[in-house]
mmCIF file of C-alpha atoms in Angstrom:
data_model
loop_
_atom_site.group_PDB
_atom_site.id
_atom_site.type_symbol
_atom_site.label_atom_id
_atom_site.label_comp_id
_atom_site.label_asym_id
_atom_site.label_seq_id
_atom_site.Cartn_x
_atom_site.Cartn_y
_atom_site.Cartn_z
ATOM 1 C CA MET A 1 20.535 -60.513 93.728
ATOM 2 C CA ARG A 2 17.806 -58.073 94.683
ATOM 3 C CA LYS A 3 20.237 -55.176 94.370
ATOM 4 C CA PHE A 4 21.259 -56.378 90.890
ATOM 5 C CA ILE A 5 17.634 -56.596 89.747
ATOM 6 C CA LEU A 6 16.861 -53.109 91.057
ATOM 7 C CA LYS A 7 19.924 -51.656 89.332
ATOM 8 C CA SER A 8 19.027 -53.426 86.091
ATOM 9 C CA LEU A 9 15.490 -52.041 86.231
ATOM 10 C CA LEU A 10 16.869 -48.564 86.891
ATOM 11 C CA TYR A 11 19.241 -48.801 83.928
ATOM 12 C CA VAL A 12 16.448 -50.052 81.672
ATOM 13 C CA PHE A 13 14.267 -47.150 82.805
ATOM 14 C CA ILE A 14 17.051 -44.621 82.138
ATOM 15 C CA ILE A 15 17.713 -46.096 78.685
ATOM 16 C CA LEU A 16 14.009 -45.998 77.799
ATOM 17 C CA MET A 17 13.762 -42.382 78.985
ATOM 18 C CA ALA A 18 16.823 -41.484 76.901
ATOM 19 C CA LEU A 19 15.334 -43.163 73.823
ATOM 20 C CA GLU A 20 12.018 -41.389 74.443
ATOM 21 C CA GLY A 21 13.898 -38.094 74.551
ATOM 22 C CA ILE A 22 15.776 -38.834 71.321
ATOM 23 C CA VAL A 23 12.576 -39.760 69.505
ATOM 24 C CA ARG A 24 10.925 -36.545 70.675
ATOM 25 C CA ILE A 25 13.895 -34.248 70.004
ATOM 26 C CA PHE A 26 14.416 -35.514 66.450
ATOM 27 C CA HIS A 27 10.665 -35.939 65.881
ATOM 28 C CA LEU A 28 11.058 -39.523 64.659
ATOM 29 C CA TYR A 29 7.438 -40.305 65.505
ATOM 30 C CA THR A 30 4.473 -39.582 63.280
ATOM 31 C CA GLU A 31 1.293 -37.830 64.372
ATOM 32 C CA ASP A 32 -2.121 -39.151 63.474
ATOM 33 C CA PRO A 33 -4.943 -36.640 63.983
ATOM 34 C CA PRO A 34 -7.963 -38.258 65.647
ATOM 35 C CA ARG A 35 -10.846 -39.593 63.579
ATOM 36 C CA TYR A 36 -14.569 -39.501 64.143
ATOM 37 C CA ILE A 37 -17.876 -40.229 62.423
ATOM 38 C CA ASP A 38 -20.087 -37.182 62.000
ATOM 39 C CA GLU A 39 -23.865 -36.916 62.221
ATOM 40 C CA LEU A 40 -24.219 -37.893 58.540
ATOM 41 C CA GLY A 41 -22.216 -41.094 59.011
ATOM 42 C CA VAL A 42 -19.105 -39.743 57.273
ATOM 43 C CA GLU A 43 -15.781 -40.807 58.751
ATOM 44 C CA LYS A 44 -13.151 -38.062 58.778
ATOM 45 C CA ARG A 45 -10.620 -36.223 60.955
ATOM 46 C CA VAL A 46 -11.393 -34.037 63.940
ATOM 47 C CA PRO A 47 -11.081 -30.433 62.678
ATOM 48 C CA GLY A 48 -8.386 -28.050 63.856
ATOM 49 C CA TYR A 49 -5.414 -30.392 64.172
ATOM 50 C CA ARG A 50 -1.999 -29.445 62.790
ATOM 51 C CA GLY A 51 1.114 -31.566 63.044
ATOM 52 C CA TYR A 52 3.716 -33.587 61.194
ATOM 53 C CA SER A 53 3.580 -36.891 59.402
ATOM 54 C CA VAL A 54 6.813 -38.891 59.397
ATOM 55 C CA THR A 55 7.579 -41.807 57.094
ATOM 56 C CA GLY A 56 10.566 -44.155 57.110
ATOM 57 C CA ASN A 57 12.850 -45.441 59.885
ATOM 58 C CA ARG A 58 14.067 -41.880 60.377
ATOM 59 C CA ASN A 59 12.279 -38.705 59.409
ATOM 60 C CA GLN A 60 13.049 -39.471 55.754
ATOM 61 C CA ASN A 61 9.753 -37.903 54.758
ATOM 62 C CA PHE A 62 8.739 -35.080 57.067
ATOM 63 C CA SER A 63 5.613 -33.176 56.086
ATOM 64 C CA GLN A 64 3.085 -30.967 57.821
ATOM 65 C CA PHE A 65 -0.661 -31.559 57.748
ATOM 66 C CA ASN A 66 -3.542 -29.190 58.447
ATOM 67 C CA ILE A 67 -7.052 -30.462 59.167
ATOM 68 C CA ASN A 68 -9.574 -27.844 58.090
ATOM 69 C CA SER A 69 -12.996 -27.191 59.606
ATOM 70 C CA PHE A 70 -14.548 -29.800 57.301
ATOM 71 C CA GLY A 71 -12.270 -32.547 58.666
ATOM 72 C CA PHE A 72 -9.819 -33.010 55.788
ATOM 73 C CA ASN A 73 -6.133 -32.241 55.224
ATOM 74 C CA SER A 74 -6.121 -29.073 53.146
ATOM 75 C CA SER A 75 -4.580 -25.637 52.779
ATOM 76 C CA ARG A 76 -8.014 -24.090 52.310
ATOM 77 C CA GLU A 77 -11.514 -24.225 53.696
ATOM 78 C CA PHE A 78 -14.273 -25.723 51.541
ATOM 79 C CA SER A 79 -16.738 -23.049 50.485
ATOM 80 C CA PRO A 80 -18.215 -23.977 47.090
ATOM 81 C CA SER A 81 -20.404 -21.399 45.355
ATOM 82 C CA THR A 82 -21.956 -20.633 41.988
ATOM 83 C CA ARG A 83 -19.057 -18.297 41.270
ATOM 84 C CA GLY A 84 -15.692 -19.453 39.951
ATOM 85 C CA PHE A 85 -14.674 -23.058 39.212
ATOM 86 C CA GLU A 86 -14.175 -25.638 41.942
ATOM 87 C CA ILE A 87 -12.747 -29.142 41.761
ATOM 88 C CA ALA A 88 -13.274 -31.836 44.396
ATOM 89 C CA ILE A 89 -10.800 -34.714 44.565
ATOM 90 C CA VAL A 90 -12.150 -37.604 46.627
ATOM 91 C CA GLY A 91 -10.021 -40.563 47.670
ATOM 92 C CA ASP A 92 -7.964 -42.427 50.228
ATOM 93 C CA SER A 93 -4.524 -41.715 51.740
ATOM 94 C CA PHE A 94 -3.106 -40.937 48.280
ATOM 95 C CA ILE A 95 -5.454 -37.958 48.136
ATOM 96 C CA GLU A 96 -5.270 -37.160 51.857
ATOM 97 C CA GLY A 97 -1.618 -36.472 51.202
ATOM 98 C CA PHE A 98 0.055 -36.827 54.588
ATOM 99 C CA HIS A 99 3.208 -37.757 52.642
ATOM 100 C CA GLN A 100 3.401 -34.255 51.177
ATOM 101 C CA ASP A 101 3.365 -30.907 52.945
ATOM 102 C CA TYR A 102 -0.185 -29.589 52.763
ATOM 103 C CA ARG A 103 1.115 -26.372 51.176
ATOM 104 C CA ASN A 104 2.559 -28.386 48.285
ATOM 105 C CA SER A 105 -0.224 -30.932 47.787
ATOM 106 C CA THR A 106 -1.746 -32.278 44.589
ATOM 107 C CA GLY A 107 -4.500 -29.686 44.972
ATOM 108 C CA ILE A 108 -2.015 -26.828 45.191
ATOM 109 C CA LYS A 109 -0.217 -28.150 42.104
ATOM 110 C CA ILE A 110 -3.500 -28.101 40.165
ATOM 111 C CA GLU A 111 -4.250 -24.573 41.348
ATOM 112 C CA ASN A 112 -0.786 -23.453 40.220
ATOM 113 C CA LEU A 113 -1.489 -24.848 36.759
ATOM 114 C CA MET A 114 -4.999 -23.371 36.692
ATOM 115 C CA PRO A 115 -5.016 -19.897 38.254
ATOM 116 C CA GLY A 116 -8.401 -18.967 39.651
ATOM 117 C CA VAL A 117 -9.518 -22.554 40.263
ATOM 118 C CA GLU A 118 -10.106 -23.865 43.813
ATOM 119 C CA VAL A 119 -9.355 -27.510 44.634
ATOM 120 C CA TYR A 120 -10.983 -29.279 47.588
ATOM 121 C CA LYS A 121 -9.261 -32.493 48.708
ATOM 122 C CA PHE A 122 -11.668 -34.894 50.397
ATOM 123 C CA GLY A 123 -8.960 -37.438 51.190
ATOM 124 C CA TYR A 124 -9.002 -39.881 54.098
ATOM 125 C CA ALA A 125 -6.798 -42.891 54.773
ATOM 126 C CA GLY A 126 -8.881 -46.038 54.407
ATOM 127 C CA TYR A 127 -11.596 -44.689 52.127
ATOM 128 C CA ASP A 128 -12.948 -47.039 49.463
ATOM 129 C CA LEU A 129 -15.572 -46.294 46.826
ATOM 130 C CA ALA A 130 -18.390 -46.925 49.305
ATOM 131 C CA ASN A 131 -16.956 -44.246 51.614
ATOM 132 C CA GLN A 132 -16.435 -41.868 48.723
ATOM 133 C CA LEU A 133 -19.907 -42.134 47.195
ATOM 134 C CA HIS A 134 -21.517 -41.956 50.636
ATOM 135 C CA LEU A 135 -19.537 -38.764 51.333
ATOM 136 C CA ILE A 136 -20.671 -37.189 48.051
ATOM 137 C CA HIS A 137 -24.277 -38.178 48.743
ATOM 138 C CA ALA A 138 -24.215 -37.048 52.382
ATOM 139 C CA TYR A 139 -22.881 -33.616 51.397
ATOM 140 C CA ARG A 140 -24.758 -33.383 48.114
ATOM 141 C CA ASN A 141 -25.653 -29.745 48.804
ATOM 142 C CA HIS A 142 -21.930 -28.959 48.700
ATOM 143 C CA PHE A 143 -21.128 -31.203 45.755
ATOM 144 C CA GLU A 144 -23.968 -29.811 43.669
ATOM 145 C CA LEU A 145 -22.104 -26.482 43.697
ATOM 146 C CA ILE A 146 -18.755 -28.044 42.801
ATOM 147 C CA ASP A 147 -18.031 -27.961 39.067
ATOM 148 C CA GLN A 148 -15.842 -31.061 38.692
ATOM 149 C CA VAL A 149 -15.511 -34.165 40.864
ATOM 150 C CA VAL A 150 -12.534 -36.510 40.534
ATOM 151 C CA ILE A 151 -12.755 -39.837 42.367
ATOM 152 C CA TYR A 152 -9.482 -41.684 42.889
ATOM 153 C CA LEU A 153 -10.078 -45.427 42.566
ATOM 154 C CA ASN A 154 -7.582 -48.076 43.592
ATOM 155 C CA TYR A 155 -9.290 -50.883 41.686
ATOM 156 C CA GLU A 156 -7.796 -53.767 43.671
ATOM 157 C CA ASN A 157 -8.785 -52.364 47.087
ATOM 158 C CA ASP A 158 -11.739 -50.023 46.675
ATOM 159 C CA LEU A 159 -14.464 -52.267 45.250
ATOM 160 C CA ASN A 160 -14.681 -55.001 47.864
ATOM 161 C CA ARG A 161 -18.129 -54.108 49.243
ATOM 162 C CA SER A 162 -21.473 -53.130 47.781
ATOM 163 C CA THR A 163 -22.865 -51.089 50.675
ATOM 164 C CA TYR A 164 -21.534 -48.523 53.116
ATOM 165 C CA THR A 165 -21.522 -49.045 56.863
ATOM 166 C CA PRO A 166 -19.751 -46.599 59.215
ATOM 167 C CA ASN A 167 -16.816 -48.275 60.932
ATOM 168 C CA HIS A 168 -17.639 -47.398 64.539
ATOM 169 C CA GLN A 169 -15.496 -50.306 65.746
ATOM 170 C CA ARG A 170 -12.322 -48.791 64.287
ATOM 171 C CA ILE A 171 -13.083 -45.382 65.775
ATOM 172 C CA ALA A 172 -13.635 -46.978 69.186
ATOM 173 C CA MET A 173 -10.410 -48.985 68.885
ATOM 174 C CA LEU A 174 -8.335 -45.906 68.009
ATOM 175 C CA ALA A 175 -9.821 -44.102 71.020
ATOM 176 C CA SER A 176 -9.105 -47.009 73.369
ATOM 177 C CA PRO A 177 -6.620 -46.674 76.275
ATOM 178 C CA VAL A 178 -4.037 -48.862 74.482
ATOM 179 C CA PHE A 179 -3.886 -46.568 71.467
ATOM 180 C CA ARG A 180 -3.943 -43.460 73.653
ATOM 181 C CA ILE A 181 -0.937 -44.750 75.585
ATOM 182 C CA ARG A 182 0.844 -45.487 72.301
ATOM 183 C CA ASP A 183 0.173 -41.966 71.050
ATOM 184 C CA HIS A 184 1.434 -40.326 74.253
ATOM 185 C CA ILE A 185 4.583 -42.468 74.579
ATOM 186 C CA LYS A 186 6.432 -41.443 71.433
ATOM 187 C CA LEU A 187 8.914 -44.315 71.638
ATOM 188 C CA LEU A 188 6.021 -46.778 71.392
ATOM 189 C CA SER A 189 4.580 -44.808 68.499
ATOM 190 C CA TYR A 190 7.952 -44.899 66.736
ATOM 191 C CA VAL A 191 8.665 -48.616 67.168
ATOM 192 C CA SER A 192 5.114 -49.390 66.076
ATOM 193 C CA LYS A 193 5.550 -47.249 62.951
ATOM 194 C CA ILE A 194 8.772 -48.957 61.860
ATOM 195 C CA GLY A 195 7.365 -52.473 62.337
ATOM 196 C CA ILE A 196 9.104 -53.632 65.515
ATOM 197 C CA MET A 197 5.739 -54.303 67.147
ATOM 198 C CA ASP A 198 4.373 -56.323 64.221
ATOM 199 C CA SER A 199 5.315 -59.661 65.783
ATOM 200 C CA PHE A 200 3.509 -58.786 68.995
ATOM 201 C CA LYS A 201 0.490 -57.624 67.009
ATOM 202 C CA GLY A 202 0.472 -60.961 65.211
ATOM 203 C CA LEU A 203 0.505 -62.856 68.497
ATOM 204 C CA ALA A 204 -2.299 -60.667 69.806
ATOM 205 C CA VAL A 205 -4.557 -61.636 66.923
ATOM 206 C CA GLY A 206 -3.616 -65.289 66.941
ATOM 207 C CA GLY A 207 -0.263 -65.685 65.266
ATOM 208 C CA ASN A 208 0.513 -65.442 61.572
ATOM 209 C CA ASN A 209 -2.670 -67.247 60.581
ATOM 210 C CA THR A 210 -0.828 -69.134 57.864
ATOM 211 C CA ALA A 211 -3.811 -71.357 57.320
ATOM 212 C CA ALA A 212 -5.609 -68.423 55.780
ATOM 213 C CA LYS A 213 -2.792 -67.800 53.303
ATOM 214 C CA LYS A 214 -3.798 -70.106 50.509
ATOM 215 C CA GLY A 215 -2.607 -70.121 46.932
ATOM 216 C CA ALA A 216 0.569 -70.560 44.944
ATOM 217 C CA TYR A 217 3.436 -68.123 45.415
ATOM 218 C CA LYS A 218 6.232 -67.161 43.050
ATOM 219 C CA ASN A 219 8.970 -64.819 44.272
ATOM 220 C CA ASN A 220 6.796 -64.108 47.338
ATOM 221 C CA VAL A 221 3.972 -62.913 45.089
ATOM 222 C CA LEU A 222 0.627 -64.670 45.094
ATOM 223 C CA VAL A 223 -0.128 -66.137 41.682
ATOM 224 C CA GLU A 224 -3.860 -66.337 41.078
ATOM 225 C CA SER A 225 -5.613 -68.482 38.536
ATOM 226 C CA LYS A 226 -7.555 -66.844 35.728
ATOM 227 C CA GLU A 227 -10.780 -68.203 37.218
ATOM 228 C CA SER A 228 -9.998 -66.565 40.560
ATOM 229 C CA ARG A 229 -9.176 -63.220 38.934
ATOM 230 C CA ASP A 230 -12.340 -63.359 36.833
ATOM 231 C CA ARG A 231 -14.464 -64.040 39.924
ATOM 232 C CA LYS A 232 -12.940 -61.071 41.728
ATOM 233 C CA ASP A 233 -13.355 -58.815 38.701
ATOM 234 C CA SER A 234 -16.986 -59.847 38.366
ATOM 235 C CA LEU A 235 -17.648 -59.169 42.068
ATOM 236 C CA ARG A 236 -15.917 -55.779 41.921
ATOM 237 C CA LEU A 237 -17.968 -54.750 38.909
ATOM 238 C CA GLU A 238 -21.193 -55.818 40.613
ATOM 239 C CA ASN A 239 -20.189 -53.869 43.719
ATOM 240 C CA PHE A 240 -19.545 -50.813 41.567
ATOM 241 C CA LYS A 241 -22.953 -51.112 39.923
ATOM 242 C CA SER A 242 -24.626 -51.550 43.298
ATOM 243 C CA LEU A 243 -22.972 -48.474 44.806
ATOM 244 C CA VAL A 244 -23.706 -46.325 41.768
ATOM 245 C CA GLY A 245 -27.307 -47.550 41.782
ATOM 246 C CA GLN A 246 -27.652 -46.600 45.440
ATOM 247 C CA TYR A 247 -25.893 -43.231 45.451
ATOM 248 C CA GLY A 248 -25.986 -42.159 41.823
ATOM 249 C CA PHE A 249 -23.130 -40.949 39.652
ATOM 250 C CA ASP A 250 -23.233 -37.585 37.870
ATOM 251 C CA LYS A 251 -21.500 -38.412 34.576
ATOM 252 C CA THR A 252 -21.639 -34.791 33.433
ATOM 253 C CA LYS A 253 -19.029 -33.658 35.952
ATOM 254 C CA THR A 254 -17.490 -36.751 37.552
ATOM 255 C CA ALA A 255 -14.371 -38.611 36.411
ATOM 256 C CA ILE A 256 -12.525 -41.597 37.868
ATOM 257 C CA LEU A 257 -8.768 -41.270 38.382
ATOM 258 C CA LEU A 258 -7.029 -44.645 38.159
ATOM 259 C CA ASP A 259 -4.035 -46.665 37.047
ATOM 260 C CA ALA A 260 -5.138 -48.816 34.102
ATOM 261 C CA ARG A 261 -2.201 -51.181 34.668
ATOM 262 C CA LYS A 262 -3.885 -52.328 37.891
ATOM 263 C CA THR A 263 -7.463 -52.235 36.610
ATOM 264 C CA SER A 264 -9.326 -55.004 34.801
ATOM 265 C CA ALA A 265 -10.246 -54.584 31.157
ATOM 266 C CA SER A 266 -13.837 -55.528 31.957
ATOM 267 C CA PHE A 267 -14.186 -52.578 34.341
ATOM 268 C CA LEU A 268 -12.580 -50.155 31.887
ATOM 269 C CA ASN A 269 -14.831 -51.409 29.093
ATOM 270 C CA PHE A 270 -17.908 -51.025 31.288
ATOM 271 C CA CYS A 271 -17.001 -47.407 32.094
ATOM 272 C CA SER A 272 -16.442 -46.711 28.408
ATOM 273 C CA ASP A 273 -19.802 -48.221 27.447
ATOM 274 C CA GLU A 274 -21.581 -46.241 30.183
ATOM 275 C CA GLY A 275 -19.935 -42.954 29.265
ATOM 276 C CA ILE A 276 -18.015 -42.670 32.552
ATOM 277 C CA ASP A 277 -14.900 -40.521 32.135
ATOM 278 C CA ILE A 278 -11.567 -42.085 33.083
ATOM 279 C CA ILE A 279 -8.355 -40.214 33.894
ATOM 280 C CA ASP A 280 -5.637 -42.822 33.416
ATOM 281 C CA PHE A 281 -2.269 -41.772 34.815
ATOM 282 C CA ALA A 282 -0.518 -45.026 33.851
ATOM 283 C CA PRO A 283 1.029 -43.695 30.580
ATOM 284 C CA SER A 284 2.672 -40.684 32.235
ATOM 285 C CA PHE A 285 3.941 -42.800 35.131
ATOM 286 C CA MET A 286 5.398 -45.395 32.771
ATOM 287 C CA ALA A 287 7.044 -42.722 30.610
ATOM 288 C CA SER A 288 8.626 -40.926 33.539
ATOM 289 C CA LYS A 289 12.375 -41.243 33.911
ATOM 290 C CA ALA A 290 12.188 -40.250 37.567
ATOM 291 C CA PRO A 291 10.551 -42.380 40.296
ATOM 292 C CA THR A 292 6.902 -41.554 40.941
ATOM 293 C CA THR A 293 6.561 -43.148 44.391
ATOM 294 C CA LEU A 294 8.446 -42.839 47.654
ATOM 295 C CA ILE A 295 11.423 -45.143 48.097
ATOM 296 C CA TYR A 296 10.100 -46.631 51.346
ATOM 297 C CA ASP A 297 6.394 -46.281 50.624
ATOM 298 C CA ALA A 298 4.004 -46.939 47.738
ATOM 299 C CA HIS A 299 2.471 -43.459 47.937
ATOM 300 C CA TRP A 300 3.207 -40.905 45.230
ATOM 301 C CA ASN A 301 6.243 -38.714 45.763
ATOM 302 C CA ASP A 302 6.402 -35.049 44.773
ATOM 303 C CA HIS A 303 7.090 -35.892 41.137
ATOM 304 C CA GLY A 304 4.253 -38.417 41.050
ATOM 305 C CA ARG A 305 1.841 -35.839 42.448
ATOM 306 C CA THR A 306 2.989 -33.342 39.858
ATOM 307 C CA LEU A 307 2.115 -35.841 37.130
ATOM 308 C CA ILE A 308 -1.278 -36.546 38.732
ATOM 309 C CA ALA A 309 -2.035 -32.818 38.817
ATOM 310 C CA ALA A 310 -1.028 -32.486 35.173
ATOM 311 C CA GLU A 311 -3.270 -35.388 34.138
ATOM 312 C CA ILE A 312 -6.282 -33.798 35.843
ATOM 313 C CA VAL A 313 -5.553 -30.425 34.222
ATOM 314 C CA ASN A 314 -5.109 -32.031 30.795
ATOM 315 C CA PHE A 315 -8.424 -33.840 31.227
ATOM 316 C CA LEU A 316 -10.206 -30.584 32.026
ATOM 317 C CA GLN A 317 -8.592 -28.805 29.111
ATOM 318 C CA ASN A 318 -9.773 -31.494 26.723
ATOM 319 C CA ASN A 319 -13.198 -32.239 28.183
ATOM 320 C CA ARG A 320 -14.628 -29.115 29.798
ATOM 321 C CA ALA A 321 -15.761 -26.055 27.889
ATOM 322 C CA ASP A 322 -17.499 -24.209 30.703
ATOM 323 C CA PRO A 323 -17.480 -20.451 30.301
ATOM 324 C CA VAL A 324 -16.462 -20.133 33.948
ATOM 325 C CA LEU A 325 -13.396 -22.322 33.428
ATOM 326 C CA PRO A 326 -10.434 -19.955 32.980
ATOM 327 C CA GLY A 327 -9.176 -21.692 29.870
ATOM 328 C CA LYS A 328 -7.026 -18.764 28.748
ATOM 329 C CA LEU A 329 -5.113 -18.959 32.001
ATOM 330 C CA LEU A 330 -4.397 -22.674 31.821
ATOM 331 C CA THR A 331 -0.729 -23.541 31.804
ATOM 332 C CA SER A 332 0.252 -26.310 29.424
ATOM 333 C CA TYR A 333 2.352 -28.825 31.326
ATOM 334 C CA LYS A 334 4.971 -31.109 29.861
ATOM 335 C CA ASP A 335 6.916 -33.354 32.186
ATOM 336 C CA PRO A 336 10.637 -32.689 31.701
ATOM 337 C CA GLN A 337 11.413 -36.044 33.267
ATOM 338 C CA THR A 338 9.577 -38.274 30.804
ATOM 339 C CA VAL A 339 10.759 -40.238 27.831
ATOM 340 C CA PRO A 340 8.998 -40.240 24.457
ATOM 341 C CA THR A 341 6.469 -43.027 23.929
ATOM 342 C CA ASN A 342 5.542 -44.622 20.647
#
C-alpha cells in the first residue's frame, strides 16, 4: 500500500510538472505587472515592466504591455508641454488596454488619425471616478499642460463612492505570499485565470453567500424595480456632484466618454444642464455590423477601439478650435463596417 501511494504521488508530481511545462511553453498564463500606491496616493503599476496579457482558455488574445516610467501601459512617456497638442485619456481596464498590443492601442489609433497629436493613456484596471479625479488632482501640474482630457465613465460601476481612499489592503493582498506563489507557479496562474479555482475561492470567503443575492431574476438577469433603480441613480448623481465639488472639473477641456445605453437619463440631463461635454459611443457601436467586444470578454476588441478613437477625434474636430490643434491634418474617419442609421 505504501509503495502504491508513493508511486501515485510520483505520477501526480510528474503530471503537474508536465502541465507546468506546457503552460509555460505555450504561454497560456497571463502576466500582471505589480501595483503600488505612490507618494501622492495614486494607485498604479510599478514602472519598467513588459510582458504579455493572455485572455481566454487558450492564448486566444495575446497582447504585449509596456509600463512606462509614470506607471501606465503606454507606447510613450508622458511629457506634456506648452508646445503641440496633448490628449489624456483616463479610465479603467478599458483604457489600460491589456487586451490590445500597446503598439496598437486606442491612443495609437487616435494619433494615426491626428498626426502631430500625443495621447497619454492613464488607464488602470479597477479605477472608478474617484480614482480618476484624484489622479488628475494629484498630478494637476501635468494635467494643466494637457490640452484635452477624456474621462471614460462606466456609469453602473464608477459612481459608487463619494470620496477617494487608497486601497492599501488590495496592494498588500496582491503582494502576499499566496499571490506570489500563484504568480510563480504558472499552472496555478492559468487555472485561476480560466475559473477552475473559483469554487475554492468561494469556499475561502464563506461559500456562495446566496443570502446576499436578493431580488427577482429573469433569464439569470437581476430585474430591479423602478424604485430601486431610481435610488441608485440618485446616489450615483450625488456621488458625482460630491467628487466634482472636491476635486473640480475643468469643463473647458474635459469630456466624459460613455455608453448612453447604460447611463441614466437623469445623469445625462445633469451633464447637459451643467455644460459638461459627453462623448457617446453608443450610436457607432449599435450601427456597427462587426462585433465591438471580444468574444470571451466584455472589453472592446480592435474594431471597438477603432470606433472609440474615431469618436474622440470627431468630438475634437467639432468642439475644439485651438490654433495648436492640427486641424488641417485631421483624417476624416468613416467606419466601413457600420450600417446606415435613420
